[in-house]
Short mmCIF file of the N, C-alpha and C atoms (twelve columns), coordinates in Angstrom:
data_MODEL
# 
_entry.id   MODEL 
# 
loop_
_atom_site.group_PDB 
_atom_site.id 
_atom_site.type_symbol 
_atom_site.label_atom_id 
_atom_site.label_alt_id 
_atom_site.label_comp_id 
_atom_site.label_asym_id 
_atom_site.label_seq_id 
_atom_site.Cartn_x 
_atom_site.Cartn_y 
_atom_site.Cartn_z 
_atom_site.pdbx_PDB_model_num 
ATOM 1   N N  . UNK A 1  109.690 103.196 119.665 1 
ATOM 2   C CA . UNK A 1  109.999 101.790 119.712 1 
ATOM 3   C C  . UNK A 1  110.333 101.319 118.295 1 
ATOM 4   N N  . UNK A 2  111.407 100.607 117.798 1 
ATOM 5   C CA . UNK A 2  111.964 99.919  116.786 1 
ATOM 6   C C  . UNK A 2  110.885 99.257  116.303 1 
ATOM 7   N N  . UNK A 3  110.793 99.055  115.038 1 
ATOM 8   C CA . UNK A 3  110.045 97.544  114.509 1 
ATOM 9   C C  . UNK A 3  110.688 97.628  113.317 1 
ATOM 10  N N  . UNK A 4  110.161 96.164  112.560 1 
ATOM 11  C CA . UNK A 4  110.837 95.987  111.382 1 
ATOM 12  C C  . UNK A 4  109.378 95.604  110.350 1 
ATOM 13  N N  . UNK A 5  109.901 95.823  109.284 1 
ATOM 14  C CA . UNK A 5  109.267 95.330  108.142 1 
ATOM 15  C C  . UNK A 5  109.964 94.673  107.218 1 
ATOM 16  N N  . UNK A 6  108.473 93.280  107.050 1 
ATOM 17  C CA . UNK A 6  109.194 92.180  105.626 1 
ATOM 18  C C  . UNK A 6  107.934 91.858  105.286 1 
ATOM 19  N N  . UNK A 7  108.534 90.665  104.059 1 
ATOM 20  C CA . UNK A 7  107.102 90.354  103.392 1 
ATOM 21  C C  . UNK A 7  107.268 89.027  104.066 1 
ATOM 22  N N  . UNK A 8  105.885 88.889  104.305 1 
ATOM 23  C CA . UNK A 8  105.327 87.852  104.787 1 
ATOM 24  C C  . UNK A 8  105.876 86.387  104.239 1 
ATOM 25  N N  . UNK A 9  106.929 85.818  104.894 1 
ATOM 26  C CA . UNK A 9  107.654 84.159  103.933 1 
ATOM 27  C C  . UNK A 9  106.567 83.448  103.593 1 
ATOM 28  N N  . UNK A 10 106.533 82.067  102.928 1 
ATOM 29  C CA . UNK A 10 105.765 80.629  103.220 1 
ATOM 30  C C  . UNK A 10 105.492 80.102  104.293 1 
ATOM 31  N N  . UNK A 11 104.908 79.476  104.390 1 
ATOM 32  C CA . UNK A 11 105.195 78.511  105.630 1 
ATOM 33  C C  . UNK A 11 105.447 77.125  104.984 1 
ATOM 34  N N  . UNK A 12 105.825 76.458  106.169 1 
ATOM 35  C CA . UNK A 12 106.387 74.964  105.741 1 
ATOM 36  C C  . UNK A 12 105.625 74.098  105.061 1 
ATOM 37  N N  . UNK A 13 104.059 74.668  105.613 1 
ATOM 38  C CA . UNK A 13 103.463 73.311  105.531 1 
ATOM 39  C C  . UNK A 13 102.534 73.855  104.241 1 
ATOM 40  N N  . UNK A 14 102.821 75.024  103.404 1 
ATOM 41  C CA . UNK A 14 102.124 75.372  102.217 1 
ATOM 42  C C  . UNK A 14 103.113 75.381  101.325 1 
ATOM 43  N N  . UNK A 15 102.614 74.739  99.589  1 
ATOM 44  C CA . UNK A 15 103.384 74.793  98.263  1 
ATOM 45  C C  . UNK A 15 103.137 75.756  97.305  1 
ATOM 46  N N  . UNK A 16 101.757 76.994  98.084  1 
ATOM 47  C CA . UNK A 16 101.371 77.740  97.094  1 
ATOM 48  C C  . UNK A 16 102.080 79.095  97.433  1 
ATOM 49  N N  . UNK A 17 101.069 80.035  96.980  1 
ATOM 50  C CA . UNK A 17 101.819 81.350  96.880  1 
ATOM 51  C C  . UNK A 17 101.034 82.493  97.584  1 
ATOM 52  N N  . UNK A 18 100.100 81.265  98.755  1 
ATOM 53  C CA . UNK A 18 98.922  82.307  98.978  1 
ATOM 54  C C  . UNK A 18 99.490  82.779  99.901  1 
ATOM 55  N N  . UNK A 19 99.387  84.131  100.602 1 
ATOM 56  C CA . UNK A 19 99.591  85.057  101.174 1 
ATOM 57  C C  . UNK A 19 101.096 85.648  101.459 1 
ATOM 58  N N  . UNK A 20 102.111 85.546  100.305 1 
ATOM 59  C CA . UNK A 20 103.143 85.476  100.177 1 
ATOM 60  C C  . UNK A 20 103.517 87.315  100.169 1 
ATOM 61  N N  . UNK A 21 102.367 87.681  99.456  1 
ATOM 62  C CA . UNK A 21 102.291 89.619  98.989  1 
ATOM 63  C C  . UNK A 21 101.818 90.121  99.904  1 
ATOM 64  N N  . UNK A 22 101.951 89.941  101.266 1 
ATOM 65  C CA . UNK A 22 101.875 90.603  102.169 1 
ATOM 66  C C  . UNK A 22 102.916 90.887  103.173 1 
ATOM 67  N N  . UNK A 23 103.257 92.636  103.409 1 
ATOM 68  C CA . UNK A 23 103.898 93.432  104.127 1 
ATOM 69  C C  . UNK A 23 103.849 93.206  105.600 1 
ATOM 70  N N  . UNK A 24 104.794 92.863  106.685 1 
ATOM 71  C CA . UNK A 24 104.616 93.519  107.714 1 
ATOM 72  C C  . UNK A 24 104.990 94.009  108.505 1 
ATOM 73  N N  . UNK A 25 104.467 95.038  109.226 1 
ATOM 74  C CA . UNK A 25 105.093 96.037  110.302 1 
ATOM 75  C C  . UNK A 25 105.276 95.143  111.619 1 
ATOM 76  N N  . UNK A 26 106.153 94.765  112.397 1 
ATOM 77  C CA . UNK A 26 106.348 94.345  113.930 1 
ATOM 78  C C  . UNK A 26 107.207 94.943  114.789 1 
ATOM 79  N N  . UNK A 27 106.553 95.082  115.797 1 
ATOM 80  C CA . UNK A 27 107.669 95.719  116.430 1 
ATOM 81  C C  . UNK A 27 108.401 94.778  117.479 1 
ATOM 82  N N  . UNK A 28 109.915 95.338  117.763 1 
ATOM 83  C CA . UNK A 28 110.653 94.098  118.168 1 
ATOM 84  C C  . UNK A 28 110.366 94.127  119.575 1 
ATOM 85  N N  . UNK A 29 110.950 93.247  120.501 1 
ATOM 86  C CA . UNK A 29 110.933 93.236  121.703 1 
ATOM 87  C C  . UNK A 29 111.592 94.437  122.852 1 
ATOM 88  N N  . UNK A 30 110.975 95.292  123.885 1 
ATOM 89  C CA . UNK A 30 111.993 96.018  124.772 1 
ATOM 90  C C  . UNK A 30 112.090 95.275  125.815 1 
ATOM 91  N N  . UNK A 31 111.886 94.191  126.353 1 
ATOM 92  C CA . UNK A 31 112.475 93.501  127.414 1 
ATOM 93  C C  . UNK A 31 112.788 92.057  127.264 1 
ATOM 94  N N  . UNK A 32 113.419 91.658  127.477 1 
ATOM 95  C CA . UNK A 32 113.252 89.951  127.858 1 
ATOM 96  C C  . UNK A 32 112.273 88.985  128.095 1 
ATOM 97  N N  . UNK A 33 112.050 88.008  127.447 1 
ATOM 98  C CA . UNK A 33 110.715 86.956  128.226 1 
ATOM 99  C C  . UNK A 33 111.050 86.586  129.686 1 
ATOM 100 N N  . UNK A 34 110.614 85.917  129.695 1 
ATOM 101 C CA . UNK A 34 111.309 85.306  131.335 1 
ATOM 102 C C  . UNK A 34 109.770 84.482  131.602 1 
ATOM 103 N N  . UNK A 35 110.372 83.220  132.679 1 
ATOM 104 C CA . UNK A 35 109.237 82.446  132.872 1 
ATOM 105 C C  . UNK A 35 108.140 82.591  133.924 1 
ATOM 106 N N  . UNK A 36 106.875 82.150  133.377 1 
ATOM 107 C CA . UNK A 36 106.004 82.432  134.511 1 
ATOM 108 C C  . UNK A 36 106.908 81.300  135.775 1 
ATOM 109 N N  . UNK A 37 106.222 81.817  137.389 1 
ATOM 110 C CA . UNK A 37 107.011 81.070  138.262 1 
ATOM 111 C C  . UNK A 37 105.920 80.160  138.612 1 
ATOM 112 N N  . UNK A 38 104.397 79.841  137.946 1 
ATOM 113 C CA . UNK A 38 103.277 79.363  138.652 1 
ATOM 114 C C  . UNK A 38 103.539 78.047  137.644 1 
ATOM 115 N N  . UNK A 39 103.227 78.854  136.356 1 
ATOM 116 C CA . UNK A 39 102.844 77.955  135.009 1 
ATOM 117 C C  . UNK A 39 103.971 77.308  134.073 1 
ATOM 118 N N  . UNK A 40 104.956 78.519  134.305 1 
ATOM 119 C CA . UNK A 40 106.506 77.993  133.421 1 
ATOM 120 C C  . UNK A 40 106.189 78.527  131.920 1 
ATOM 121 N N  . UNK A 41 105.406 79.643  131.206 1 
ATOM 122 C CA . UNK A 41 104.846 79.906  130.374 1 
ATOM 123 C C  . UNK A 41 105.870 80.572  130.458 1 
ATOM 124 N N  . UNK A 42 106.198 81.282  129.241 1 
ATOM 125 C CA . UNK A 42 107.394 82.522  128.872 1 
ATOM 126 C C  . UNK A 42 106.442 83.610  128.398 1 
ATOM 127 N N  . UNK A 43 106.984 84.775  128.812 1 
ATOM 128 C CA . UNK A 43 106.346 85.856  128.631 1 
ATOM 129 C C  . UNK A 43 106.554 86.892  129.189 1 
ATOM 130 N N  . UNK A 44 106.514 88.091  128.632 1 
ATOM 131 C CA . UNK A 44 107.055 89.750  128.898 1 
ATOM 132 C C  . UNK A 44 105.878 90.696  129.043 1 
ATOM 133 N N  . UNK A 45 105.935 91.793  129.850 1 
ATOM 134 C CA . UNK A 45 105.051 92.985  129.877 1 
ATOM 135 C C  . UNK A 45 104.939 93.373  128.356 1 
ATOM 136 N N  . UNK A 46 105.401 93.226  127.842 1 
ATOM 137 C CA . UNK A 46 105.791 94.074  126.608 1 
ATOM 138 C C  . UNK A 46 104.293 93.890  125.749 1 
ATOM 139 N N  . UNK A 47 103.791 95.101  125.753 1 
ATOM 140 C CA . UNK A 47 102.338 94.094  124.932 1 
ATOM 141 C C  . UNK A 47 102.565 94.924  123.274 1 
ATOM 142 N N  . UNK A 48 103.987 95.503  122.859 1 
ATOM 143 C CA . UNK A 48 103.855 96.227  121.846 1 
ATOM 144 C C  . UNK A 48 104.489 95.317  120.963 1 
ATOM 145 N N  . UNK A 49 104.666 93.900  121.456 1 
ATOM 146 C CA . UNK A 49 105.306 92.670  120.873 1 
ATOM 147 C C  . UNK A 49 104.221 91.733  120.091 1 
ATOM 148 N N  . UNK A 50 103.169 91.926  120.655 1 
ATOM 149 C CA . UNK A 50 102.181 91.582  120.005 1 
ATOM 150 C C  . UNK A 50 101.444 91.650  118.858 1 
ATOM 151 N N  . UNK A 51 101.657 93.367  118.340 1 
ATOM 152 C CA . UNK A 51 101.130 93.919  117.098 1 
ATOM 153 C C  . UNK A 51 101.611 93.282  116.021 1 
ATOM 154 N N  . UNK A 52 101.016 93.291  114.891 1 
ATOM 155 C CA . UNK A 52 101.703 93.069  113.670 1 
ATOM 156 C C  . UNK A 52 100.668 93.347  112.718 1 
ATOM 157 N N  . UNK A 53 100.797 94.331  112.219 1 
ATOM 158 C CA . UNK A 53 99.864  95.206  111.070 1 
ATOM 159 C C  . UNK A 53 100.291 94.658  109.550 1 
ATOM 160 N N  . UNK A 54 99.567  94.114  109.016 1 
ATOM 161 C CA . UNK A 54 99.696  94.063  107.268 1 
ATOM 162 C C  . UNK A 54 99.243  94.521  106.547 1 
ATOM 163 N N  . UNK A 55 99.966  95.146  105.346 1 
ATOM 164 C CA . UNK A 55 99.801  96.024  104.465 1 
ATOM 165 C C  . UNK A 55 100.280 95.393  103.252 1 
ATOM 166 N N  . UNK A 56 99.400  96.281  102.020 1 
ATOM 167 C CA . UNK A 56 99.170  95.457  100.529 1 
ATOM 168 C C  . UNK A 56 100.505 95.105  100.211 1 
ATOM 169 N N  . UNK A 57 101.423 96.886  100.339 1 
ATOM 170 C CA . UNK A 57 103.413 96.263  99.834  1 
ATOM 171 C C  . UNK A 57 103.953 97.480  100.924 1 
ATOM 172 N N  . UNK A 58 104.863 97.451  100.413 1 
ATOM 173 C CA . UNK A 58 106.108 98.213  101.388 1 
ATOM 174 C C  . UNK A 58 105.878 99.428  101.317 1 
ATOM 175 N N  . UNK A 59 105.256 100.089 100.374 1 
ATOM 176 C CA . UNK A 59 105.410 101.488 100.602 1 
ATOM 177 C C  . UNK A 59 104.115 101.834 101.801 1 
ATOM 178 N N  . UNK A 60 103.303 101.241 101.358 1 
ATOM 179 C CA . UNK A 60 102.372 101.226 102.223 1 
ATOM 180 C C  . UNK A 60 102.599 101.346 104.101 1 
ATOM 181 N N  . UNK A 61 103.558 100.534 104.228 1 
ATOM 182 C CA . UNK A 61 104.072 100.014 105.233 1 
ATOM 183 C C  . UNK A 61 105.248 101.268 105.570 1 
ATOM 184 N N  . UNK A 62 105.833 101.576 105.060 1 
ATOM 185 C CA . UNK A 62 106.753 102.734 105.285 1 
ATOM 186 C C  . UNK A 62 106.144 103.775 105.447 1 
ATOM 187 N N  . UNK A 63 105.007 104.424 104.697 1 
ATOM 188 C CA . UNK A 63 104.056 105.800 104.550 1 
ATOM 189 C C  . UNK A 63 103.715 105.509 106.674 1 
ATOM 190 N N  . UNK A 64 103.081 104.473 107.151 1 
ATOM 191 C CA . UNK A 64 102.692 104.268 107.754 1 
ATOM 192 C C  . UNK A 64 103.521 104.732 109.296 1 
ATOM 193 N N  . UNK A 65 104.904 103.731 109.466 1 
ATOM 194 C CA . UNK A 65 105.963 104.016 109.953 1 
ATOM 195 C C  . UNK A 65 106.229 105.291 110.118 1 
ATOM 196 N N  . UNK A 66 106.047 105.856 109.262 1 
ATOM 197 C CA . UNK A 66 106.771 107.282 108.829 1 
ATOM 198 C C  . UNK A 66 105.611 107.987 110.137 1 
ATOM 199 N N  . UNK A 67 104.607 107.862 109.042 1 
ATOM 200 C CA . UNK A 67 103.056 108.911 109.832 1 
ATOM 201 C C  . UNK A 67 103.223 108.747 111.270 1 
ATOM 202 N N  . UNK A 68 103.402 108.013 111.946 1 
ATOM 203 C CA . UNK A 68 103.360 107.716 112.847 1 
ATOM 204 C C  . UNK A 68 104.766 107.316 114.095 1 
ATOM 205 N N  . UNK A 69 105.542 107.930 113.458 1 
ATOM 206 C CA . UNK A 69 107.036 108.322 114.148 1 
ATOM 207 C C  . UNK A 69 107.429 107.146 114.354 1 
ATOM 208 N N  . UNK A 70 107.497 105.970 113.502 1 
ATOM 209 C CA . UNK A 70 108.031 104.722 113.992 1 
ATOM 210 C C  . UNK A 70 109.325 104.824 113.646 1 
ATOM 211 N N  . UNK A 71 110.356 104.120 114.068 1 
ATOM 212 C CA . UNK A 71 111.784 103.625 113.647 1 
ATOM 213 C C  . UNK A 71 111.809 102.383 112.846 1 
ATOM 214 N N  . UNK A 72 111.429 102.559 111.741 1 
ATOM 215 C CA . UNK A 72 111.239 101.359 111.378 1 
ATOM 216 C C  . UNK A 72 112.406 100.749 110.169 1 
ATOM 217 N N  . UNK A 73 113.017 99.680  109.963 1 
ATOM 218 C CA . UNK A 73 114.094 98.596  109.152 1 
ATOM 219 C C  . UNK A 73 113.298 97.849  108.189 1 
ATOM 220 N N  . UNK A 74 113.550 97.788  107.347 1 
ATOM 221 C CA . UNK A 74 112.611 97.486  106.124 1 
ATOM 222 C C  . UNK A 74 114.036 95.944  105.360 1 
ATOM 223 N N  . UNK A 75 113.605 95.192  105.689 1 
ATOM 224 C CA . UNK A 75 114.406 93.578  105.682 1 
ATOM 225 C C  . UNK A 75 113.999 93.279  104.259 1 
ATOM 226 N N  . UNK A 76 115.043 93.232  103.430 1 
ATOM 227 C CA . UNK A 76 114.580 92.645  101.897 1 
ATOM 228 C C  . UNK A 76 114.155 91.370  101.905 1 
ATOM 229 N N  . UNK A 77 113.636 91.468  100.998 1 
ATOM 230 C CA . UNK A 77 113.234 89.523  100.738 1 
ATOM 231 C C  . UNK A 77 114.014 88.902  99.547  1 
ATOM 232 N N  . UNK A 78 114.766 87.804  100.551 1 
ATOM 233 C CA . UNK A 78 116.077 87.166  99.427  1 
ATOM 234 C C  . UNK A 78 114.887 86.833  97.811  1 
ATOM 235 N N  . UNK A 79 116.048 86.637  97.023  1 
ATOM 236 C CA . UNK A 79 116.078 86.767  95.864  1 
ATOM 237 C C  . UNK A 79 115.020 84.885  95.452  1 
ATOM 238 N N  . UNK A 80 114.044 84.567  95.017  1 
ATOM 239 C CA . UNK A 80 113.488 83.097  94.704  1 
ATOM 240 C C  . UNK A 80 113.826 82.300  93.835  1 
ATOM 241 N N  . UNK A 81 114.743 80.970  94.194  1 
ATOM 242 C CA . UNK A 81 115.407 80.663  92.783  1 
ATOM 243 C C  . UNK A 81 114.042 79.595  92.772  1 
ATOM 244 N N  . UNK A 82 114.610 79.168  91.379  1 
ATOM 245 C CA . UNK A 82 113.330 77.754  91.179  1 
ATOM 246 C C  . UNK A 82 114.478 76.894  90.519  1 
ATOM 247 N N  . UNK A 83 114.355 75.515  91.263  1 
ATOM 248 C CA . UNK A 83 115.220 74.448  90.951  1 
ATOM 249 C C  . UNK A 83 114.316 73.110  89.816  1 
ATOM 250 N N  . UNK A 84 115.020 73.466  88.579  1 
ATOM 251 C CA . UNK A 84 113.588 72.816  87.715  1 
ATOM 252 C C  . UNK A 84 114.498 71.620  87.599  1 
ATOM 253 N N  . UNK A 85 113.472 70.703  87.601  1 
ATOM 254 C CA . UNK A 85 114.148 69.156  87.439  1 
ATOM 255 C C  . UNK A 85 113.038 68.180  86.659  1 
ATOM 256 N N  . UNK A 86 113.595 67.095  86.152  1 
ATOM 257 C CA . UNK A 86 112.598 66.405  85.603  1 
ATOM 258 C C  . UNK A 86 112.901 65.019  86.460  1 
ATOM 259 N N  . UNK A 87 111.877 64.170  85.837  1 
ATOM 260 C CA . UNK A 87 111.850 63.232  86.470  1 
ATOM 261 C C  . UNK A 87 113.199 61.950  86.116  1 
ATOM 262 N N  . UNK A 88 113.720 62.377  84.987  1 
ATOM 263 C CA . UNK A 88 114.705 61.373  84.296  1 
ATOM 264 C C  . UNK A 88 115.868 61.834  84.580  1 
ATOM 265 N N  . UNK A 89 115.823 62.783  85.275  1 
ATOM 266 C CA . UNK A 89 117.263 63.445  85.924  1 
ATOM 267 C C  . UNK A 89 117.577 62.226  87.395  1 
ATOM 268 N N  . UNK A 90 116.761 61.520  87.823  1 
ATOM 269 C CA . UNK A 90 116.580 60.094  88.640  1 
ATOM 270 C C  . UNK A 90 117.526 59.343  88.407  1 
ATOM 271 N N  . UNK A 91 117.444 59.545  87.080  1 
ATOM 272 C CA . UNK A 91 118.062 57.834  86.860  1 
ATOM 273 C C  . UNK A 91 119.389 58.159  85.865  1 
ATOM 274 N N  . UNK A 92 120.131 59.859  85.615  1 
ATOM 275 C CA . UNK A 92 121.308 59.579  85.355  1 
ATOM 276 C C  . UNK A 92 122.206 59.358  85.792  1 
# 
């Protein structure tokens, strides 16, 4: 079964940098969701959609893949610009 590996993004609602250095292994989907017909919930047999293993960095994460006959895609992480501004940049 396919999976991919990346580093773990931000989330929206954090400005720091905590848990940013973390790797992870997922594996992708082999079937379709489709809706429950009782509840209207979405959801697949697939329970190998569920996993998601983290590791310290990538090699880690590849050694792993490897050991264990995964197919695994290793997704770079775009490049971080920093947009520095001051506050008097306002008012030119």
């Amino acid at each position: 079964m396919p999976a991919r590996i990346y580093q773990q993004p931000k989330s929206a609602m954090q400005s720091g940098k905590a848990k940013t250095d973390v790797w992870v292994l997922e594996f992708e989907q082999s079937e379709a969701r489709k809706p429950d017909p009782l509840m209207g919930w979405t959801g697949s047999g697939d329970t190998q959609a569920q996993v998601k293993l983290n590791f310290p960095d990538k090699d880690a994460a590849k050694a792993y893949a490897e050991k264990y006959g995964i197919a695994a895609r290793v997704h770079a992480t775009p490049a971080k610009t920093l947009k520095l501004q001051a506050y008097a940049d306002n008012f030119r």
